[in-house]
Tab-separated table of N, CA and C and ligand atoms in Angstrom:
chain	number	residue	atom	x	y	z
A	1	UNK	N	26.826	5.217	5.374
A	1	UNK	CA	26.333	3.840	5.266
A	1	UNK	C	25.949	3.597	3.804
A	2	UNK	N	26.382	2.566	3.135
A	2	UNK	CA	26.434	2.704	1.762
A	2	UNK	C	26.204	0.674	1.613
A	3	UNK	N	24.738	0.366	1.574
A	3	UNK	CA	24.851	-0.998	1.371
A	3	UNK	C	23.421	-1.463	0.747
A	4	UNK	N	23.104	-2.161	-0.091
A	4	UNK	CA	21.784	-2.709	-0.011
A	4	UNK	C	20.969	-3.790	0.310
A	5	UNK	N	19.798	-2.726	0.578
A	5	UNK	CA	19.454	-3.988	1.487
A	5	UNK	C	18.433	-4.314	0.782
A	6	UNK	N	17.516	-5.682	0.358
A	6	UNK	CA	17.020	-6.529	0.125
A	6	UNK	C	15.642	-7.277	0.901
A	7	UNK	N	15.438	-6.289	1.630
A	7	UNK	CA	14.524	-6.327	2.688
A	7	UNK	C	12.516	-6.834	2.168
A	8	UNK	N	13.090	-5.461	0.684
A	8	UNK	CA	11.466	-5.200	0.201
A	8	UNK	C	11.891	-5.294	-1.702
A	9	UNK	N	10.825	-4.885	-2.143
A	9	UNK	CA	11.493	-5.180	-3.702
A	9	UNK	C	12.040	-3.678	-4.393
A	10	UNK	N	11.640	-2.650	-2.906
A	10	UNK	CA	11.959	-1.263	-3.262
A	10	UNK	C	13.757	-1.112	-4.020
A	11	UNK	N	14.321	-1.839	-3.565
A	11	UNK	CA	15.660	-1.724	-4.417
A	11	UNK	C	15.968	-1.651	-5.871
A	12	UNK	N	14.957	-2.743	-6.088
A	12	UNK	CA	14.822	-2.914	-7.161
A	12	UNK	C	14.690	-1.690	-8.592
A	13	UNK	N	14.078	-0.679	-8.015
A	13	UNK	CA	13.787	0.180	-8.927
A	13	UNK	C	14.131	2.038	-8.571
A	14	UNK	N	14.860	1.611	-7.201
A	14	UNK	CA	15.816	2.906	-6.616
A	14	UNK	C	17.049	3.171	-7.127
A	15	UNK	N	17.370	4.484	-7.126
A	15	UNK	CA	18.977	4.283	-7.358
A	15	UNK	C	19.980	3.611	-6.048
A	16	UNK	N	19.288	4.018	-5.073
A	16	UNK	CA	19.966	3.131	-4.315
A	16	UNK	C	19.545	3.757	-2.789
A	17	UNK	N	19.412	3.191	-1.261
A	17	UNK	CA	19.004	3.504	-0.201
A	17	UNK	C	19.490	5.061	0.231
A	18	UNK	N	18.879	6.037	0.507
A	18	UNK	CA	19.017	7.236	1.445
A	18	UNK	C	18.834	6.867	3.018
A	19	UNK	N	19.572	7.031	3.435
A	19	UNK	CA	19.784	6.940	4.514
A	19	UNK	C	19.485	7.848	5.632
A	20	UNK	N	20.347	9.201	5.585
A	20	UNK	CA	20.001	10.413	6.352
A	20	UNK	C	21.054	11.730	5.584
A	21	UNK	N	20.597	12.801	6.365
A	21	UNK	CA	21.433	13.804	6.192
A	21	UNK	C	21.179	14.699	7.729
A	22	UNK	N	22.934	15.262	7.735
A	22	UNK	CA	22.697	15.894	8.916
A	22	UNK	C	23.344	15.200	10.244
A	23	UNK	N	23.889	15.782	11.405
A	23	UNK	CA	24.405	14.943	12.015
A	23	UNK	C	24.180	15.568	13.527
A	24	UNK	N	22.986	15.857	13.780
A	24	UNK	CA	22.873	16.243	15.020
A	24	UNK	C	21.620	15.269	15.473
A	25	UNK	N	22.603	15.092	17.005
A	25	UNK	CA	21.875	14.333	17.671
A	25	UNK	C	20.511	14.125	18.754
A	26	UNK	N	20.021	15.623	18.187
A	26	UNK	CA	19.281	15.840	19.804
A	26	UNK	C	18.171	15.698	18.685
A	27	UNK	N	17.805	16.172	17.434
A	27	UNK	CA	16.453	16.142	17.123
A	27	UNK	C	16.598	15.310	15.837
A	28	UNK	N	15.383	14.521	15.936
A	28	UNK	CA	15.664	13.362	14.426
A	28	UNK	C	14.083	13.510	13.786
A	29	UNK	N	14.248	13.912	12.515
A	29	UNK	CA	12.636	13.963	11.408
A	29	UNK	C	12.629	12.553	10.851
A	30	UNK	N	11.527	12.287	10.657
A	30	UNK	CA	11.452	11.437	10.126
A	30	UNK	C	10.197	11.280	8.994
A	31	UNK	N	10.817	11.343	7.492
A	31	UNK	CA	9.672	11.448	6.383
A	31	UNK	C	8.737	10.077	6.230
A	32	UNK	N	8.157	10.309	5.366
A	32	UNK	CA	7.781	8.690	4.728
A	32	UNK	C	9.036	8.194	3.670
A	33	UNK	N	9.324	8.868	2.715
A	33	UNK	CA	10.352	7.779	1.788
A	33	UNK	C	10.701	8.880	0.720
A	34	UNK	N	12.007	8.558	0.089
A	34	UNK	CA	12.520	9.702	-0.521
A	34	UNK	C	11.620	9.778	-2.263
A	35	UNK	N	11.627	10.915	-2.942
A	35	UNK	CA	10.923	11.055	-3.896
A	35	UNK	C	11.981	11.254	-5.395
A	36	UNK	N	11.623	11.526	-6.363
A	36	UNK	CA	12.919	11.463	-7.358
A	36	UNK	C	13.831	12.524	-7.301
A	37	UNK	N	13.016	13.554	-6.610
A	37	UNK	CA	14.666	14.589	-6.633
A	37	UNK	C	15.561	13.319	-5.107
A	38	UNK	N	14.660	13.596	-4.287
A	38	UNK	CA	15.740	12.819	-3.411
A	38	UNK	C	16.751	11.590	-4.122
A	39	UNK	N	15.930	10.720	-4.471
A	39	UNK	CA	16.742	9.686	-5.585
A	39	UNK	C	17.744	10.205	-6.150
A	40	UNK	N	17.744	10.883	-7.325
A	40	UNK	CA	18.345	11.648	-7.715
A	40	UNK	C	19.957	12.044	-7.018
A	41	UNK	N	19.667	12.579	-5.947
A	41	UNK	CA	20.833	13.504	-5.225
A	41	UNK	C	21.074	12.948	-4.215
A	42	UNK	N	20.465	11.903	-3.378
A	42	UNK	CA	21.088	10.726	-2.556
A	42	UNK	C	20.932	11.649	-1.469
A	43	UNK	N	19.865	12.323	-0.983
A	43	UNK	CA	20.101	13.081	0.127
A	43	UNK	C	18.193	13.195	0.588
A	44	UNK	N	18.055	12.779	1.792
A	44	UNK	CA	16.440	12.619	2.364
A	44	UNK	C	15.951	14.499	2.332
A	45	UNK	N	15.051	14.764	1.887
A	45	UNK	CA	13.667	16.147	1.867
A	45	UNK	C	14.772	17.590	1.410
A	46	UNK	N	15.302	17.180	-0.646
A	46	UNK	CA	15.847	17.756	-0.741
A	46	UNK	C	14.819	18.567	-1.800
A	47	UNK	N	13.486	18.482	-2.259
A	47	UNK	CA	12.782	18.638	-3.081
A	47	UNK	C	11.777	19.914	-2.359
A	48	UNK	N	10.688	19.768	-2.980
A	48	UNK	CA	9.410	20.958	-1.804
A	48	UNK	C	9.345	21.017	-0.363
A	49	UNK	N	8.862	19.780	-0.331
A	49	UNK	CA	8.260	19.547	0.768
A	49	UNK	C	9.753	19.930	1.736
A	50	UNK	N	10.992	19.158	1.033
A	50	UNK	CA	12.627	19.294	1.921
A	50	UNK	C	12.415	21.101	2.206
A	51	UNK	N	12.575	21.802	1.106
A	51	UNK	CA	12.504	23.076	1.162
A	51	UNK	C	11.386	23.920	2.128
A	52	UNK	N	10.516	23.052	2.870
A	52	UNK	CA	9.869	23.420	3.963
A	52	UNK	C	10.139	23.386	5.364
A	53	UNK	N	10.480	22.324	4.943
A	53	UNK	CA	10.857	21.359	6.663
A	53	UNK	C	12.372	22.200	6.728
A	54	UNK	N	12.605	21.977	5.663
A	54	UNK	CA	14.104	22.756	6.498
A	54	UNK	C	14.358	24.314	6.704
A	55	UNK	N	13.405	24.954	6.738
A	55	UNK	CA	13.009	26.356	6.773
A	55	UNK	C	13.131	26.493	7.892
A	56	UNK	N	12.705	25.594	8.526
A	56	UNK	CA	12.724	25.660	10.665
A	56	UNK	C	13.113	24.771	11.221
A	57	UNK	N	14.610	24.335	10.617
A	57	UNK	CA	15.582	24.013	11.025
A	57	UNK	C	16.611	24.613	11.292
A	58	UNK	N	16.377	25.926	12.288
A	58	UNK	CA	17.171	26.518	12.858
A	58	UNK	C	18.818	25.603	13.662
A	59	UNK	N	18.215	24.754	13.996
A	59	UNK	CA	19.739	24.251	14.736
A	59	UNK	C	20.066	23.300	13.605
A	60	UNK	N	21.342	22.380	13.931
A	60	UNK	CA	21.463	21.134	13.168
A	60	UNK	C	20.569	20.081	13.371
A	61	UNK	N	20.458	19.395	12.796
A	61	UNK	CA	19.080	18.250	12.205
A	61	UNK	C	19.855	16.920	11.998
A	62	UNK	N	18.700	15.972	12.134
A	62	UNK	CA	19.205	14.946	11.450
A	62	UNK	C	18.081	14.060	10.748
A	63	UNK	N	18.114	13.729	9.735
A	63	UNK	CA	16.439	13.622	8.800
A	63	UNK	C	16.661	12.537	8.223
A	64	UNK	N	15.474	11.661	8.190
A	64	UNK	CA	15.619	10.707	7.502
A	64	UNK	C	14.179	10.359	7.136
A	65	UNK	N	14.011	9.184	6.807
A	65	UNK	CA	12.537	8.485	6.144
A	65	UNK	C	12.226	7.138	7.012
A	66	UNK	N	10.714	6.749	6.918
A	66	UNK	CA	10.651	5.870	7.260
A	66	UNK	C	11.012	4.167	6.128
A	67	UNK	N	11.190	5.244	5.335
A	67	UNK	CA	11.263	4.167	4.148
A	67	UNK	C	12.669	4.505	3.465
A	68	UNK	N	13.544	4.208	3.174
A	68	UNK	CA	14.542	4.658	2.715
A	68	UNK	C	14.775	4.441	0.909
A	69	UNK	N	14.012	3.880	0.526
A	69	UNK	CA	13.969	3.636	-0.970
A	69	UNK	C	12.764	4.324	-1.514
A	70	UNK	N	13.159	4.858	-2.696
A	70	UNK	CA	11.738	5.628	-3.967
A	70	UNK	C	10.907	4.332	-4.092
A	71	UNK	N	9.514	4.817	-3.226
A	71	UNK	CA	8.696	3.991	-3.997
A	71	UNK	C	8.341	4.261	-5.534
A	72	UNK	N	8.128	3.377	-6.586
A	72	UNK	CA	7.825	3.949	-7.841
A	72	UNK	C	7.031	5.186	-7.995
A	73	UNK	N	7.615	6.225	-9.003
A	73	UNK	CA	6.044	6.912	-9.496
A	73	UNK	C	6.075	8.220	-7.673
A	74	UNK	N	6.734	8.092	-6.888
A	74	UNK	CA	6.733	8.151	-5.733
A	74	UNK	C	5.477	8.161	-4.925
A	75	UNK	N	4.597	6.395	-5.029
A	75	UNK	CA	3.637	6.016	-4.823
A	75	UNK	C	3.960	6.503	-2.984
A	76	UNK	N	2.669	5.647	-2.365
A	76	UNK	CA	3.079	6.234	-0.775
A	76	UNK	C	3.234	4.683	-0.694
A	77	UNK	N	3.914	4.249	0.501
A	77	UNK	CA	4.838	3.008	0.380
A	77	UNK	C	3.670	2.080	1.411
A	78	UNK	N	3.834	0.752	0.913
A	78	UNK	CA	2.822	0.089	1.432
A	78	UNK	C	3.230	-0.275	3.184
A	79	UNK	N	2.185	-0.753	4.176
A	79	UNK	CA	2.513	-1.289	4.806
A	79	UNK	C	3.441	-2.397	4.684
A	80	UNK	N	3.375	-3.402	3.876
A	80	UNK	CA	4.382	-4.649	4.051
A	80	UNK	C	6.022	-3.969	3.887
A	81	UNK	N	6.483	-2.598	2.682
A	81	UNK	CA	7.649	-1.805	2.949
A	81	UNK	C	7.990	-1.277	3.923
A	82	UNK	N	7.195	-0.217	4.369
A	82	UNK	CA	6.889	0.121	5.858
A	82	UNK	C	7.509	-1.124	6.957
A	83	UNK	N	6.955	-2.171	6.796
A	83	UNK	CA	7.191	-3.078	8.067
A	83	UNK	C	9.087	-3.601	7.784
A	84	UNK	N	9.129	-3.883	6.765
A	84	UNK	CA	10.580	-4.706	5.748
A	84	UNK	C	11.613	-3.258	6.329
A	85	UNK	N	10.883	-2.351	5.963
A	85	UNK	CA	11.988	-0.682	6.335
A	85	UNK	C	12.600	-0.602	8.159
A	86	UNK	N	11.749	-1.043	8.840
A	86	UNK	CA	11.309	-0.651	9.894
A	86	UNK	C	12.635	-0.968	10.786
A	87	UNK	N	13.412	-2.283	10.723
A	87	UNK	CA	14.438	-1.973	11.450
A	87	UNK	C	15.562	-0.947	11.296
A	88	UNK	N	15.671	-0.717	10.392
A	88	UNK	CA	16.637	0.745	10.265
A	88	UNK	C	16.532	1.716	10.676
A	89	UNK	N	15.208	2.050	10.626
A	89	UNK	CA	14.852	3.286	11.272
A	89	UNK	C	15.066	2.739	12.677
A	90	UNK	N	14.648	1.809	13.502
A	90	UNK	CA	14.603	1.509	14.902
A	90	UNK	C	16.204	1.364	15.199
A	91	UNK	N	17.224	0.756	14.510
A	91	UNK	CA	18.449	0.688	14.567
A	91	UNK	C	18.963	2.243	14.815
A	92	UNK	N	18.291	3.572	13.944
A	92	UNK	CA	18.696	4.712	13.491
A	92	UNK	C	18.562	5.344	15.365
A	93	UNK	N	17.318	5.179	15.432
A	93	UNK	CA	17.135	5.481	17.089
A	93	UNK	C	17.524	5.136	17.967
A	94	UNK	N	17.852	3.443	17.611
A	94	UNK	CA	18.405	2.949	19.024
A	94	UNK	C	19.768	3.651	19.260
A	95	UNK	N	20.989	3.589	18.152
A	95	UNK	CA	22.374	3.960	18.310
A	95	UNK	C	22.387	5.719	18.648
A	96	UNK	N	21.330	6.414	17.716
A	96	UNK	CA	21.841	7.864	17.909
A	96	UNK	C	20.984	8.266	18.965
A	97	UNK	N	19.918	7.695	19.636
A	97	UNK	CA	19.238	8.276	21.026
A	97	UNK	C	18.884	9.756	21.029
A	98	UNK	N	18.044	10.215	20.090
A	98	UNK	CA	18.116	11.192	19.945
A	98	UNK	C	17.082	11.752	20.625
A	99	UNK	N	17.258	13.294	21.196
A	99	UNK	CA	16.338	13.688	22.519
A	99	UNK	C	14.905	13.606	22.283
A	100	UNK	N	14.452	14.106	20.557
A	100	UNK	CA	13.055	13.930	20.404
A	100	UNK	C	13.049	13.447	18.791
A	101	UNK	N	11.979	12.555	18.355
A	101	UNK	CA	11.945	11.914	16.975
A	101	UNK	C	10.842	12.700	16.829
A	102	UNK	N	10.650	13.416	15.585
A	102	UNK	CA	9.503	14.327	14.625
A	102	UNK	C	9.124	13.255	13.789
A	103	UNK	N	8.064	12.640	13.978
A	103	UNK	CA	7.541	11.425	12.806
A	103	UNK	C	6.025	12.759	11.838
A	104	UNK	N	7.053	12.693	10.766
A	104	UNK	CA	5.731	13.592	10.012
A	104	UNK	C	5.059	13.118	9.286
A	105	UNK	N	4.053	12.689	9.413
A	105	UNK	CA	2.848	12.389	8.526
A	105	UNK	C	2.908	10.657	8.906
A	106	UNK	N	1.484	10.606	8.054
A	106	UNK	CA	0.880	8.787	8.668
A	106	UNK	C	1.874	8.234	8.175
A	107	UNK	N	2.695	7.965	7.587
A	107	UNK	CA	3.427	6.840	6.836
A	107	UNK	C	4.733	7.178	8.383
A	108	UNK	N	5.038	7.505	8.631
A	108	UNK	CA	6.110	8.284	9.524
A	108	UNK	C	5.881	7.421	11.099
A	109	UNK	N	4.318	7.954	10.976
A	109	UNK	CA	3.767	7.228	12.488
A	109	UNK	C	2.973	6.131	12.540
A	110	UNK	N	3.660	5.597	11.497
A	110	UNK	CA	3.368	3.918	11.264
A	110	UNK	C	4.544	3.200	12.358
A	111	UNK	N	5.836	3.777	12.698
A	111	UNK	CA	6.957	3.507	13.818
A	111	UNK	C	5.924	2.948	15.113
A	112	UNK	N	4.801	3.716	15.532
A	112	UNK	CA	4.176	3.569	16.624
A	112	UNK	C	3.156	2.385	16.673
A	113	UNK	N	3.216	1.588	15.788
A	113	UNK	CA	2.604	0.040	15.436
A	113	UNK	C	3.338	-0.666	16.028
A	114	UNK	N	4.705	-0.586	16.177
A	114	UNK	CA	5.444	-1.451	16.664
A	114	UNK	C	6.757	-1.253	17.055
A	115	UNK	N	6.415	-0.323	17.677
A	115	UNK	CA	7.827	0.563	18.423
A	115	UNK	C	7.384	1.103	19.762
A	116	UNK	N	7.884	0.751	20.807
A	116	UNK	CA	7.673	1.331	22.314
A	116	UNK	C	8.932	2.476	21.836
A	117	UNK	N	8.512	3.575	21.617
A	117	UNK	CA	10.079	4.304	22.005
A	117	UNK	C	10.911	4.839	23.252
A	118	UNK	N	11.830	4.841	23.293
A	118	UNK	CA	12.125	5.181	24.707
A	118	UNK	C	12.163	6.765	24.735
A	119	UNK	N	12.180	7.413	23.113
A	119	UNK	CA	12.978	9.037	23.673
A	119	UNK	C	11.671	9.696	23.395
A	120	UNK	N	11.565	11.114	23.290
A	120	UNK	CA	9.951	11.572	23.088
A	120	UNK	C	9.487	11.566	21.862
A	121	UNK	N	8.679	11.512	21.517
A	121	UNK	CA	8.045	11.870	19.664
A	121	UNK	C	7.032	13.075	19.960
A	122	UNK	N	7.781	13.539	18.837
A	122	UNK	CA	6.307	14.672	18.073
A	122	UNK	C	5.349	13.721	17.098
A	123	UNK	N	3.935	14.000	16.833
A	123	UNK	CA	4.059	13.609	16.056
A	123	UNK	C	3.178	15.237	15.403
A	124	UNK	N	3.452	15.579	14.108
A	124	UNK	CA	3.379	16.257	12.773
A	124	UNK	C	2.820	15.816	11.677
A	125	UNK	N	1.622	16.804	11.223
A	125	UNK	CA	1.382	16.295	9.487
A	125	UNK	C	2.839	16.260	8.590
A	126	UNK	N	2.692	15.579	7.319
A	126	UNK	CA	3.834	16.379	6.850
A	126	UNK	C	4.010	17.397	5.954
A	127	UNK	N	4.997	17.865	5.676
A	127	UNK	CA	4.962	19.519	4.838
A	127	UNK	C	4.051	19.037	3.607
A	128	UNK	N	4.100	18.347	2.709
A	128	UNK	CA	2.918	18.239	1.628
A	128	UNK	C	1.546	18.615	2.159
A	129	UNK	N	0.998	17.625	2.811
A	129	UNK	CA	0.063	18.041	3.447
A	129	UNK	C	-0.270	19.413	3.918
A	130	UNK	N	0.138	19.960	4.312
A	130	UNK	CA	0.505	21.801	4.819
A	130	UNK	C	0.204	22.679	3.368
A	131	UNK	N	0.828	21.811	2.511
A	131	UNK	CA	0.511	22.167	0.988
A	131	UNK	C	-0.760	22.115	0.424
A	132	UNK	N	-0.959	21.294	0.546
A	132	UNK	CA	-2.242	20.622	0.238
A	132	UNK	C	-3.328	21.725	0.614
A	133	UNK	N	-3.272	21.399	2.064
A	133	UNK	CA	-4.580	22.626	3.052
A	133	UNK	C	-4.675	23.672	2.858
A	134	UNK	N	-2.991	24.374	1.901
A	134	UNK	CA	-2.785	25.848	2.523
A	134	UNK	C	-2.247	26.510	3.681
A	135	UNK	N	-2.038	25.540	4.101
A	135	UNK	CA	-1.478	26.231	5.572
A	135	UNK	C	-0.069	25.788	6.173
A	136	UNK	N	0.642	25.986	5.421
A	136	UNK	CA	2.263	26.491	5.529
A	136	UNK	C	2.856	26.758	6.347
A	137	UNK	N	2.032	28.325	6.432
A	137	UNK	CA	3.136	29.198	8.041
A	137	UNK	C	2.337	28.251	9.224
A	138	UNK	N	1.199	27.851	9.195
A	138	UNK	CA	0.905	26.961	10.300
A	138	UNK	C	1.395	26.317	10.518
A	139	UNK	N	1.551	25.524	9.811
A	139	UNK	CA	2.799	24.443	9.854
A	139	UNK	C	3.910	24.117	10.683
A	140	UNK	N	4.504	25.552	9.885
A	140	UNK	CA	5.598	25.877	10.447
A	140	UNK	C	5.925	26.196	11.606
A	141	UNK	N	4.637	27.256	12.661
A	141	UNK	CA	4.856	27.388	13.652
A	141	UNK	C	4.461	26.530	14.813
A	142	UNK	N	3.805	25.399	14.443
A	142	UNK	CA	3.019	24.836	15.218
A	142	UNK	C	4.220	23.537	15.610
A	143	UNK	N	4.735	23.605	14.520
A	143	UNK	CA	6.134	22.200	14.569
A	143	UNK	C	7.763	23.062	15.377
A	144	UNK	N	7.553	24.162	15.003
A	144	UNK	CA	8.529	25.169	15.879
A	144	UNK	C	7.869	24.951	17.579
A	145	UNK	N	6.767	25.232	17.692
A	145	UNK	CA	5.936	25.509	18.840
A	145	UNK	C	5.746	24.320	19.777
A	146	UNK	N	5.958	22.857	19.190
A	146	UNK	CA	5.989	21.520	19.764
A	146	UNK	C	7.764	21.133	19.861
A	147	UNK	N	8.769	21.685	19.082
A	147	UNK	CA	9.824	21.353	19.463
A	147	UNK	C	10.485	22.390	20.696
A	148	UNK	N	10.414	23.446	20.618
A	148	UNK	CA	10.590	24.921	21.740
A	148	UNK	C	10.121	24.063	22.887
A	149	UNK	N	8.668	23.078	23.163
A	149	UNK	CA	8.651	23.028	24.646
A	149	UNK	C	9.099	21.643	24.763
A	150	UNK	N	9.763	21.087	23.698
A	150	UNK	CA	10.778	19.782	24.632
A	150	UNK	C	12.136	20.458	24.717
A	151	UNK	N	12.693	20.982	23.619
A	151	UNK	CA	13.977	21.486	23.752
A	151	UNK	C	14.286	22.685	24.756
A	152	UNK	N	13.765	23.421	25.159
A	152	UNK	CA	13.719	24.730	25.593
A	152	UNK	C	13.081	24.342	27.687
A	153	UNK	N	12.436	22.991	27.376
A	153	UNK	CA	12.103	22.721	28.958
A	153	UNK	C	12.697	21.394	29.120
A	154	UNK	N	13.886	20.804	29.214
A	154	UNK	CA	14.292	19.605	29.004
A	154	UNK	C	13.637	18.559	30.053
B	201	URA	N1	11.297	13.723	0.656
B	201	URA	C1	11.650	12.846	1.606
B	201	URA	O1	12.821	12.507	1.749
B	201	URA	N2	10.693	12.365	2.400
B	201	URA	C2	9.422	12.714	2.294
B	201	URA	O2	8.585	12.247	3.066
B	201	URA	C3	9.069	13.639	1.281
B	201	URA	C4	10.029	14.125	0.484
């Protein structure tokens, strides 16, 4: 998907919308908004925090943001972006129906303001945060440990 959209003034100062990476349909992440390495390389959590989350991504994935444009400075993106972002991501869910959505961190589970979803959600701090605290392998197993009992007990 290669188009811009005009939604928020985030275009303005992106190289251009990230969309997703990854093409599996049963589990979908979902960040807050891509940062300058992402910018950069046109690909959603390819930077630290990417280098976490995808550590325990044992199966195929499919990842995206709630925001699909660099906020400047990679500020955290306001509600009014957030809201302007919001059908894409809901478009992203409605078509790929994916078995469970991972919304990580508050900007992520801002979806639940105004989204009934139909499929299950995790919801997750996100890997920065994990950074932040120190607590990493927690992280890690605790987001392993919430996907094992949807995937593993359907
Ligand atoms: N990279 C992303 O794509 N999303 C985030 O939330 C953080 C880093």
């Amino acid at each position: 998907m290669r188009f811009t959209c005009t939604n928020c003034n985030l275009y303005k100062t992106c190289k251009s919308p990230i969309w997703s990476d990854g093409d599996n349909y049963n589990v979908m992440f979902v960040g807050e908004a891509p940062g300058k390495n992402e910018d950069e390389q046109g690909r959603p959590f390819v930077g630290y925090s990417g280098k976490i989350l995808r550590s325990v991504l044992k199966e195929p994935y499919y990842i995206t943001n709630i925001v699909k444009c660099r906020p400047p400075n990679n500020r955290t993106p306001t509600d009014a972006e957030v809201n302007a972002c919001l059908p894409h991501l809901i478009h992203q869910i409605d078509s790929i129906k994916p078995k469970v959505v991972v919304l990580l961190g508050v900007s992520a589970q801002k979806l639940l303001r105004f989204y009934n979803p139909t499929v299950k959600i995790i919801k997750h701090s996100h890997p920065m945060a994990a950074v932040y605290s120190g607590s990493v392998e927690k992280w890690k197993e605790e987001l392993q440990e919430k996907l094992n009992k949807i995937l593993l007990n359907p």
